[in-house]
mmCIF file with all atom_site columns, C-alpha atoms in Angstrom:
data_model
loop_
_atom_site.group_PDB
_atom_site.id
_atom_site.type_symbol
_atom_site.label_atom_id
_atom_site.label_alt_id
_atom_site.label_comp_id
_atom_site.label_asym_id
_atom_site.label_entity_id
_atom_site.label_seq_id
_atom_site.pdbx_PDB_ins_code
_atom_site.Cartn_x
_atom_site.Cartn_y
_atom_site.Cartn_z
_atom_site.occupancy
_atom_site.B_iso_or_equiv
_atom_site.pdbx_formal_charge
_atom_site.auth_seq_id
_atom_site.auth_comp_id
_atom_site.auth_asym_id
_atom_site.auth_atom_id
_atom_site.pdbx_PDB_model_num
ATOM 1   C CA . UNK A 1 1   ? 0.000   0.000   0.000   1.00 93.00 ? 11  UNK A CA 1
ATOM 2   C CA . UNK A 1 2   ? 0.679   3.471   -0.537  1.00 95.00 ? 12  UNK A CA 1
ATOM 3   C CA . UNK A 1 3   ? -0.258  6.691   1.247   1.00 95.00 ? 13  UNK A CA 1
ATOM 4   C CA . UNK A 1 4   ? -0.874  9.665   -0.863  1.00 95.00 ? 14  UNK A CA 1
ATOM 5   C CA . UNK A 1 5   ? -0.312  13.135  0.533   1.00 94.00 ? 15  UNK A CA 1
ATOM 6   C CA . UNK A 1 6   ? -4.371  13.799  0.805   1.00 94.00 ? 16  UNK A CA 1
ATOM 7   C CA . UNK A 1 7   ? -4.306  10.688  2.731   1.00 95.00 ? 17  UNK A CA 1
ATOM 8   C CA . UNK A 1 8   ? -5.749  8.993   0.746   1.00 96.00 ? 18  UNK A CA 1
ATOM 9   C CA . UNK A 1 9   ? -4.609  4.931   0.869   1.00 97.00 ? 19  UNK A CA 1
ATOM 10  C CA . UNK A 1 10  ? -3.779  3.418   -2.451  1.00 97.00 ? 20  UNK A CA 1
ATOM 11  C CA . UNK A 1 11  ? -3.592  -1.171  -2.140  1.00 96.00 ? 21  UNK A CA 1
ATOM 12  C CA . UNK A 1 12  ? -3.434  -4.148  -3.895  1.00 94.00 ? 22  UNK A CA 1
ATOM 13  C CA . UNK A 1 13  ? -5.055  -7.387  -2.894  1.00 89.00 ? 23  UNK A CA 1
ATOM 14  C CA . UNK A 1 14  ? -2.415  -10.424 -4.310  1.00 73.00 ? 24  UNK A CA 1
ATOM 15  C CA . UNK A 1 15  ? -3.960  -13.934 -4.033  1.00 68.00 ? 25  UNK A CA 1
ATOM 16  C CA . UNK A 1 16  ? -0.674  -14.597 -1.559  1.00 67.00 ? 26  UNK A CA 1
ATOM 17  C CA . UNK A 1 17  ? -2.173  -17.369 0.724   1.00 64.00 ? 27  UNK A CA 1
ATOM 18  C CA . UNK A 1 18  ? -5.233  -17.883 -0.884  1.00 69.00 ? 28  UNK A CA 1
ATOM 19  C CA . UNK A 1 19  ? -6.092  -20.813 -2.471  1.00 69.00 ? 29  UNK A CA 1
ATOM 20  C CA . UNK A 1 20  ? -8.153  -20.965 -6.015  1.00 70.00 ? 30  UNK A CA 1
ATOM 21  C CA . UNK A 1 21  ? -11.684 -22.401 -3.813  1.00 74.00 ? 31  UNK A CA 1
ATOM 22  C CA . UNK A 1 22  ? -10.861 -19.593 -1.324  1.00 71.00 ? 32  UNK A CA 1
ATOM 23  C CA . UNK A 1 23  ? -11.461 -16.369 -3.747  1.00 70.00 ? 33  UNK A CA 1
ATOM 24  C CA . UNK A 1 24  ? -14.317 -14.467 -3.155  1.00 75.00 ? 34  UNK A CA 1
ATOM 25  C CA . UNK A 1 25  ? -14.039 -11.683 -6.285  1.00 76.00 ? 35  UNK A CA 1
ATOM 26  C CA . UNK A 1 26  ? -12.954 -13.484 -8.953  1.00 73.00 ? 36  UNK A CA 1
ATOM 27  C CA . UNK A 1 27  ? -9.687  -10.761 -9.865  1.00 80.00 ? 37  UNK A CA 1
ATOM 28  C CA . UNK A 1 28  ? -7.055  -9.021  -7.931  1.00 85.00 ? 38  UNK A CA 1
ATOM 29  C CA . UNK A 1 29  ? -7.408  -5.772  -7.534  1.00 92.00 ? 39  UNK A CA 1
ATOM 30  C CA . UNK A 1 30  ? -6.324  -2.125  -7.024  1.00 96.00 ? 40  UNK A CA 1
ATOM 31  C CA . UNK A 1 31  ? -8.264  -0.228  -4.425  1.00 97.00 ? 41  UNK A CA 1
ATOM 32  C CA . UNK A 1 32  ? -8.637  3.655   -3.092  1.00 98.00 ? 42  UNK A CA 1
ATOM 33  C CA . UNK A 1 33  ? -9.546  4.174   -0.155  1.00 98.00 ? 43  UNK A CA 1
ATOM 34  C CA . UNK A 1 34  ? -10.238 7.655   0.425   1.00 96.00 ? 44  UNK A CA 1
ATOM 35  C CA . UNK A 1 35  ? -9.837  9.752   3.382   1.00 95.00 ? 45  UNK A CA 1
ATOM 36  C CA . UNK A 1 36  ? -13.964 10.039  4.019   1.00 95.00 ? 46  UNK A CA 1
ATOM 37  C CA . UNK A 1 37  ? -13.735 6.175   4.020   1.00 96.00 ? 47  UNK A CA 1
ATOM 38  C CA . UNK A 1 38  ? -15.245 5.474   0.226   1.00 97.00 ? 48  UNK A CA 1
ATOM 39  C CA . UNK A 1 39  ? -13.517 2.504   -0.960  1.00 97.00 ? 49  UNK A CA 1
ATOM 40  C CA . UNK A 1 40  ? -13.265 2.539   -4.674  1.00 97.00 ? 50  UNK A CA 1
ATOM 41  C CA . UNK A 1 41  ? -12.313 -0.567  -7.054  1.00 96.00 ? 51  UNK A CA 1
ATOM 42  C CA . UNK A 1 42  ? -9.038  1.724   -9.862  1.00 98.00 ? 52  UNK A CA 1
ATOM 43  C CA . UNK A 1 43  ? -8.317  -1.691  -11.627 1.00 96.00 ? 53  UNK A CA 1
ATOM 44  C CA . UNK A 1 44  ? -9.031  -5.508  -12.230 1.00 93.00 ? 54  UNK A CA 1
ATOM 45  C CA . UNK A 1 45  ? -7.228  -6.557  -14.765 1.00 89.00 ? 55  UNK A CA 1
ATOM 46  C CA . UNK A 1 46  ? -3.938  -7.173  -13.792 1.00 90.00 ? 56  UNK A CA 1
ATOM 47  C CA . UNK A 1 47  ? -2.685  -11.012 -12.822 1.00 86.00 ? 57  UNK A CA 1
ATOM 48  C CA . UNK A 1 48  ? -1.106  -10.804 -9.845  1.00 89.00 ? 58  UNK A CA 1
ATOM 49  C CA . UNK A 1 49  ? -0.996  -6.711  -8.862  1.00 93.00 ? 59  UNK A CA 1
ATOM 50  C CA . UNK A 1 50  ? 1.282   -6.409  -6.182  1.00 93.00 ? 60  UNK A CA 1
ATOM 51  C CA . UNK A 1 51  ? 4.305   -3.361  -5.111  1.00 95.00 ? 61  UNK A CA 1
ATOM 52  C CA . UNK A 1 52  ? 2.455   -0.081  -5.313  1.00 97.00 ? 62  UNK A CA 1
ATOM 53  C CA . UNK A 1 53  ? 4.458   3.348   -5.409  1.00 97.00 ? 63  UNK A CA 1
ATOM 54  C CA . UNK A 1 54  ? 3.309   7.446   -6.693  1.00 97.00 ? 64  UNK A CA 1
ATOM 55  C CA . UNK A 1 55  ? 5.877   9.782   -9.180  1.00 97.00 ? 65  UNK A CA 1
ATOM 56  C CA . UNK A 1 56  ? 7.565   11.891  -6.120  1.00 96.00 ? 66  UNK A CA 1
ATOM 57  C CA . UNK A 1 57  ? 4.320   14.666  -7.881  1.00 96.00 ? 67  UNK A CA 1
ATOM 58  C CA . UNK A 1 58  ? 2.205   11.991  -7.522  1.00 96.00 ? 68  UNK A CA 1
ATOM 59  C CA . UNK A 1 59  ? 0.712   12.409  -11.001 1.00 97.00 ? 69  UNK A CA 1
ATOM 60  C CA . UNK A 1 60  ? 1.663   8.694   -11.737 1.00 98.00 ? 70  UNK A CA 1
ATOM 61  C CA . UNK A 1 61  ? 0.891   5.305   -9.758  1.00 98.00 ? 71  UNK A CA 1
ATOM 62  C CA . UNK A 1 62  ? 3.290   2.113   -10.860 1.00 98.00 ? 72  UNK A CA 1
ATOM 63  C CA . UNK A 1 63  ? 1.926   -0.850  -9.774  1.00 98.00 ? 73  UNK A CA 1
ATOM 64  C CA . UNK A 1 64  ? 3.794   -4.108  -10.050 1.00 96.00 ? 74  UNK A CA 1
ATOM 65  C CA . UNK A 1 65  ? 2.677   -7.280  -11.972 1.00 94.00 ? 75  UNK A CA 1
ATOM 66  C CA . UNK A 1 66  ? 4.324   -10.061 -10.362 1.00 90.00 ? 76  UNK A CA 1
ATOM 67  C CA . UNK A 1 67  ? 2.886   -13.022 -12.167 1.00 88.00 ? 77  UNK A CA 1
ATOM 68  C CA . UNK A 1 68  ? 2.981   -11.194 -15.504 1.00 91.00 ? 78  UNK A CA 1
ATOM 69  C CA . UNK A 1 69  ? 7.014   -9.778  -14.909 1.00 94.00 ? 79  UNK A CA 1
ATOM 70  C CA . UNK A 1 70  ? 6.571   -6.401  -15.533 1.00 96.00 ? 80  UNK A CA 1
ATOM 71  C CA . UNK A 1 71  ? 5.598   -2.361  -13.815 1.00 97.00 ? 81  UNK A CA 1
ATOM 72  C CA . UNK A 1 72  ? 2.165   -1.241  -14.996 1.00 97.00 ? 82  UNK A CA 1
ATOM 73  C CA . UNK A 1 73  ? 1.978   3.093   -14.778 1.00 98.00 ? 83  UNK A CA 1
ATOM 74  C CA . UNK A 1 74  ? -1.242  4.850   -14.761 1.00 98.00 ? 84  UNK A CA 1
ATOM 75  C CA . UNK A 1 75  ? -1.737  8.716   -14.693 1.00 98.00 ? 85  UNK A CA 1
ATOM 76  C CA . UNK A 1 76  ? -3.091  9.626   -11.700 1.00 98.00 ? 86  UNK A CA 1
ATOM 77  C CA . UNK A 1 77  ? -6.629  12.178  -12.441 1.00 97.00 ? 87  UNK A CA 1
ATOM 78  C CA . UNK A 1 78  ? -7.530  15.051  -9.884  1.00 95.00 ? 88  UNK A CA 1
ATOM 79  C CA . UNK A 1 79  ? -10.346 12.417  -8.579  1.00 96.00 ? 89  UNK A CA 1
ATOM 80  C CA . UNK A 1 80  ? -7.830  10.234  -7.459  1.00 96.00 ? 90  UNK A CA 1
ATOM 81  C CA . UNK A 1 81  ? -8.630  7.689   -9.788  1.00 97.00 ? 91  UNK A CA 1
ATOM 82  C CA . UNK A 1 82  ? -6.616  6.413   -12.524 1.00 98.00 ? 92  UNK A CA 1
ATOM 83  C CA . UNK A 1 83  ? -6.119  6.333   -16.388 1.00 98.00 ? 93  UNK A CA 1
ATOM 84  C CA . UNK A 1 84  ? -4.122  5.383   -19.294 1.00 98.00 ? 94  UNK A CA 1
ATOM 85  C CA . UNK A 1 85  ? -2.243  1.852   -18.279 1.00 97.00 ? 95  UNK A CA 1
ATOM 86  C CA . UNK A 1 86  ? 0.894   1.052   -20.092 1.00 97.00 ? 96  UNK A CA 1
ATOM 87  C CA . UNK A 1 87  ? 4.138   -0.768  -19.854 1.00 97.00 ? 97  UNK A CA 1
ATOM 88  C CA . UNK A 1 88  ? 6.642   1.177   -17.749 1.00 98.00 ? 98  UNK A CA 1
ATOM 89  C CA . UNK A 1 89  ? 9.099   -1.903  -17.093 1.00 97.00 ? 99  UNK A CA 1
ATOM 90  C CA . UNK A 1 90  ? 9.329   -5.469  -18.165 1.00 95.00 ? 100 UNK A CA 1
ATOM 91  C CA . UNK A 1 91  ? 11.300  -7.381  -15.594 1.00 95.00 ? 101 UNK A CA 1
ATOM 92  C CA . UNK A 1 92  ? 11.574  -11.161 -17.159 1.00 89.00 ? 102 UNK A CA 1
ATOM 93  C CA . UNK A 1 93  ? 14.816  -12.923 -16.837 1.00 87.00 ? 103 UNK A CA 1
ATOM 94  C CA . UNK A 1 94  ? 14.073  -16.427 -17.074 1.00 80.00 ? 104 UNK A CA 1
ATOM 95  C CA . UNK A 1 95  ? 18.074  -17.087 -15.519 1.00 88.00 ? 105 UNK A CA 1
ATOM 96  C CA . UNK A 1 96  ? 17.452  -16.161 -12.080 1.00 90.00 ? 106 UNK A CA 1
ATOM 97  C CA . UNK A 1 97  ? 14.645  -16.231 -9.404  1.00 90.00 ? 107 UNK A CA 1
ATOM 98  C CA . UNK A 1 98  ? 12.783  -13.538 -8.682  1.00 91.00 ? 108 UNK A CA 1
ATOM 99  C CA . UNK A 1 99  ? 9.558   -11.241 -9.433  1.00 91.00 ? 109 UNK A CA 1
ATOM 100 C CA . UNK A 1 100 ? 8.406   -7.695  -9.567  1.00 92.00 ? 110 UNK A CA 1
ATOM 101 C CA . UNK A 1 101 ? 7.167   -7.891  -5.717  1.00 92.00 ? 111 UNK A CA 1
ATOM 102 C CA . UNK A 1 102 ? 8.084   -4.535  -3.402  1.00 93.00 ? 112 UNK A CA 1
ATOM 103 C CA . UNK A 1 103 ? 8.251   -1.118  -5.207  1.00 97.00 ? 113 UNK A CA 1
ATOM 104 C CA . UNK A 1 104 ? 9.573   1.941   -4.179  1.00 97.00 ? 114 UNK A CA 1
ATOM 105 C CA . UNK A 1 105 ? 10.719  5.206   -5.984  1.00 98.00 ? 115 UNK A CA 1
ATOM 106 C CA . UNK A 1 106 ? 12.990  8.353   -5.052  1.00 98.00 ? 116 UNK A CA 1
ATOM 107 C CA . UNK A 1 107 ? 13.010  11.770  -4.665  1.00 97.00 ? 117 UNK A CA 1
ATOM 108 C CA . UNK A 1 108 ? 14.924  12.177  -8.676  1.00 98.00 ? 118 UNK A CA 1
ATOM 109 C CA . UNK A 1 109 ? 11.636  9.769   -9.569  1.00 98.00 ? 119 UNK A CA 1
ATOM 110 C CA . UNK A 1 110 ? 13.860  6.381   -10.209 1.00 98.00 ? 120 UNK A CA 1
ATOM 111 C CA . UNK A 1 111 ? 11.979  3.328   -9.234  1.00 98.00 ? 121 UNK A CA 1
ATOM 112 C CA . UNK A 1 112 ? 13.284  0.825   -7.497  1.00 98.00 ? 122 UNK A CA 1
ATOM 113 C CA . UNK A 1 113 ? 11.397  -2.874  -7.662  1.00 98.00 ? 123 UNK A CA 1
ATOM 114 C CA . UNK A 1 114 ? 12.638  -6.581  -6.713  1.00 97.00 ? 124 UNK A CA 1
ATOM 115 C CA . UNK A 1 115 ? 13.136  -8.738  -9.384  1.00 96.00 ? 125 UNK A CA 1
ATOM 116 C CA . UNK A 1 116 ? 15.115  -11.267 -10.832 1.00 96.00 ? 126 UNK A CA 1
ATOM 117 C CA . UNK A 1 117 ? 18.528  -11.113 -9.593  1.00 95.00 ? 127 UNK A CA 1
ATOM 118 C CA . UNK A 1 118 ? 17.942  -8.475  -6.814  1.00 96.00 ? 128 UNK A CA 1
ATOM 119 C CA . UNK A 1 119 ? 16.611  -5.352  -7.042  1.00 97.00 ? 129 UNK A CA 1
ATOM 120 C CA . UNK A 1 120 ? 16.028  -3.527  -10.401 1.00 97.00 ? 130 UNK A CA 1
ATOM 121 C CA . UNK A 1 121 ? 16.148  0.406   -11.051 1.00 98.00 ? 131 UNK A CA 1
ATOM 122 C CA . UNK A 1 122 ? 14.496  2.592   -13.310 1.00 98.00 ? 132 UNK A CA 1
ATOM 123 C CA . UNK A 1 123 ? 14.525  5.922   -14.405 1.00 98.00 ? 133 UNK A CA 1
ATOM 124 C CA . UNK A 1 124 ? 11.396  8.126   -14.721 1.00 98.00 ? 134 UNK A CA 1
ATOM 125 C CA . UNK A 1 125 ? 10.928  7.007   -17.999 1.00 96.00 ? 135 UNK A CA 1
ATOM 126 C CA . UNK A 1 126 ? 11.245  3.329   -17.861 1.00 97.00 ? 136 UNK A CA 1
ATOM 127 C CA . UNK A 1 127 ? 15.064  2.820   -18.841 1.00 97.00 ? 137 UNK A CA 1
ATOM 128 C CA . UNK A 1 128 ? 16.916  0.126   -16.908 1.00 97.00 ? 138 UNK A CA 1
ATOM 129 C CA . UNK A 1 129 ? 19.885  2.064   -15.050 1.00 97.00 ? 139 UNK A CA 1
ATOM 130 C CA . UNK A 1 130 ? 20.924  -0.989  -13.114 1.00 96.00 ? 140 UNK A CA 1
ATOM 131 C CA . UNK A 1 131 ? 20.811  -3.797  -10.353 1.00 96.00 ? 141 UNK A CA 1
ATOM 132 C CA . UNK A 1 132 ? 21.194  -4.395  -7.046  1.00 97.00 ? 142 UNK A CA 1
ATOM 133 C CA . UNK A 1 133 ? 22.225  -7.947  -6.705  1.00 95.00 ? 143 UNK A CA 1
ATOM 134 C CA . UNK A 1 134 ? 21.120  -9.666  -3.767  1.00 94.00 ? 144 UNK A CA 1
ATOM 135 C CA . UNK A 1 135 ? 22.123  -13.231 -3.099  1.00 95.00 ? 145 UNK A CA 1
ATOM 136 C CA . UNK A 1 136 ? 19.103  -14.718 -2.623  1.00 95.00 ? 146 UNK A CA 1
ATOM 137 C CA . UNK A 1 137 ? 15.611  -14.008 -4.144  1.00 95.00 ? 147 UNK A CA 1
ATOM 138 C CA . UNK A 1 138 ? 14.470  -10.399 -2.930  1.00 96.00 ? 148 UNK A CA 1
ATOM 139 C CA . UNK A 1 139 ? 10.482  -9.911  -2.056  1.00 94.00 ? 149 UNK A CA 1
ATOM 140 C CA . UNK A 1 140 ? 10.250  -6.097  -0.908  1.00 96.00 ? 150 UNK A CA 1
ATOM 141 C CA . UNK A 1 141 ? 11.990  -2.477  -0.711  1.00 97.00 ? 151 UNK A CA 1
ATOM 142 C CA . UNK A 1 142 ? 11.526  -0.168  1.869   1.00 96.00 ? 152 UNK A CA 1
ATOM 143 C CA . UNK A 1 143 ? 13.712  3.503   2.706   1.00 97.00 ? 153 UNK A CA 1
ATOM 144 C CA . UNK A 1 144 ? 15.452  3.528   6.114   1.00 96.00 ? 154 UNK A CA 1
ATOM 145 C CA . UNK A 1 145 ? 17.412  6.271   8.385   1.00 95.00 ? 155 UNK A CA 1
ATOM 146 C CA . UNK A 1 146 ? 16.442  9.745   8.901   1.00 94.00 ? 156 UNK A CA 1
ATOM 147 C CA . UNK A 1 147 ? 17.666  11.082  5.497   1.00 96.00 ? 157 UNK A CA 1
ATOM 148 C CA . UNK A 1 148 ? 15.823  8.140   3.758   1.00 97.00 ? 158 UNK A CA 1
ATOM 149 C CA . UNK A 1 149 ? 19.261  7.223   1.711   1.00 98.00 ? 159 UNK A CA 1
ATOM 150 C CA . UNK A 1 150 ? 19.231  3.645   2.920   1.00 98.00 ? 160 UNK A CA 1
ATOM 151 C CA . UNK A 1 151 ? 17.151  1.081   0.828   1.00 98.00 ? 161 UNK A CA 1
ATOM 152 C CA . UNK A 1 152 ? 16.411  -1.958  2.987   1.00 98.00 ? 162 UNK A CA 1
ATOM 153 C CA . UNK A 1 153 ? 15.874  -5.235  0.752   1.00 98.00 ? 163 UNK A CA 1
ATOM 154 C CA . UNK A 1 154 ? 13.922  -8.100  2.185   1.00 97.00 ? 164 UNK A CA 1
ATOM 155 C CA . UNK A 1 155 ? 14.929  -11.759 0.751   1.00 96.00 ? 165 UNK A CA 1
ATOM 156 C CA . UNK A 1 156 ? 13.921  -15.227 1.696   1.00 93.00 ? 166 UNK A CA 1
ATOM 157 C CA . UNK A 1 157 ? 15.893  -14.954 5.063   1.00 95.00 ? 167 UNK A CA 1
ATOM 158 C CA . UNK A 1 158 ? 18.138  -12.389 5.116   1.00 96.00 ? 168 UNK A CA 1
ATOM 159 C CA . UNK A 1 159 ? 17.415  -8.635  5.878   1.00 97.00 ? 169 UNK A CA 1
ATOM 160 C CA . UNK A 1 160 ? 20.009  -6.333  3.606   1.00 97.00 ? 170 UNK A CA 1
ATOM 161 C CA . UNK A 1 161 ? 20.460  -2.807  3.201   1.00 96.00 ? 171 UNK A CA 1
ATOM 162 C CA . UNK A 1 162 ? 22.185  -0.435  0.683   1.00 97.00 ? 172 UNK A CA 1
ATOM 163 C CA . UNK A 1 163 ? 23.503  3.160   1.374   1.00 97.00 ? 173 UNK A CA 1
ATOM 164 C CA . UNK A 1 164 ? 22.395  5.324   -1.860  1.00 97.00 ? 174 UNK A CA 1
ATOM 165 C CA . UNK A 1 165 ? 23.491  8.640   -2.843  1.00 97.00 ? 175 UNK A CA 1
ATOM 166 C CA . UNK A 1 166 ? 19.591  9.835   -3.393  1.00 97.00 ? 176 UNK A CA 1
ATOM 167 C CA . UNK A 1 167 ? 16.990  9.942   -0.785  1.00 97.00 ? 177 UNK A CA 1
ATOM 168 C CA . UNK A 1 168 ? 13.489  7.804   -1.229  1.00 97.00 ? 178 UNK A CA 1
ATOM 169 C CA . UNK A 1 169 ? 10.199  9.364   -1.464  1.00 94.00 ? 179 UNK A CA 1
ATOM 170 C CA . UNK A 1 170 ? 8.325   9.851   2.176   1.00 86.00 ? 180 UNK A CA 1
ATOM 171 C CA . UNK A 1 171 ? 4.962   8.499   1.304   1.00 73.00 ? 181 UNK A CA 1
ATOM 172 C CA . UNK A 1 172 ? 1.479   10.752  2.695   1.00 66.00 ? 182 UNK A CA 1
ATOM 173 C CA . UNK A 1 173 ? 4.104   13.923  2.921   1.00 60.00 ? 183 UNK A CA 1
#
């Protein structure tokens, strides 16, 4: 989930733990959940949504795909709903383990997802800048310390953490 600056609370509902007999909707979806409390289906077509992040402007809401392999963007409308899907990132690399799972992005508008290998980066505009490689399959991002420069990667059972030269975004700010 994500926390937009009107407060409003932006989620995804992955079928983690939930068996096929157990689903109740039929799709996974992306919610809002708006500060008055209205709860408000954005999108139901994607597999497996998962790692949610805004554009540091918050004009633009990634969303990761994890069963599919790649970033979905949407443009974010004054309403608070969203519009015009595309491919931001496609994250397959059928040589290592790994999926588009935790998402984060930073204050130059990079996004940072786990993936195959580690953890991926991306500018603004969807071109690969590099990887983080992490010895074991990474599941989620976070930013740490006061000035937010520390990237915290979560992995099957390790904890690691990166000191970066650009600070993360501080969701809800």
């Amino acid at each position: 989930m994500v926390v937009k600056s009107d407060g409003s609370i932006y989620f995804t509902d992955p079928s983690y733990g939930v068996t096929k007999d157990q689903e109740e909707l039929g799709f996974y979806g992306v919610y809002l959940l708006a500060p008055d409390g209205k709860l408000t289906l954005l999108v139901k077509d994607l597999v497996l949504p998962n790692g949610i992040a805004f554009s540091p402007d918050e004009q633009k809401l990634y969303v990761n795909n994890s069963e599919a392999g790649y970033i979905a963007v949407f443009d974010v409308k004054p309403d608070g709903t969203v519009t015009n899907e595309r491919l931001f990132a496609d994250l397959k690399d059928a040589s290592q383990s790994g999926v588009p799972d935790g998402l984060k992005v930073d204050v130059e508008g990079n996004v940072y997802t786990t993936g195959p290998g580690g953890v991926w980066i991306f500018s603004p505009d969807g071109k690969l800048l590099g990887k983080i490689s992490v010895p074991e399959t990474a599941t989620n991002v976070a930013w740490g310390e006061s000035d937010r420069k520390t990237l915290y990667i979560t992995a099957n059972t390790s904890l690691y953490r990166i000191r970066l030269k650009i600070a993360g975004v501080r969701p809800g700010k």
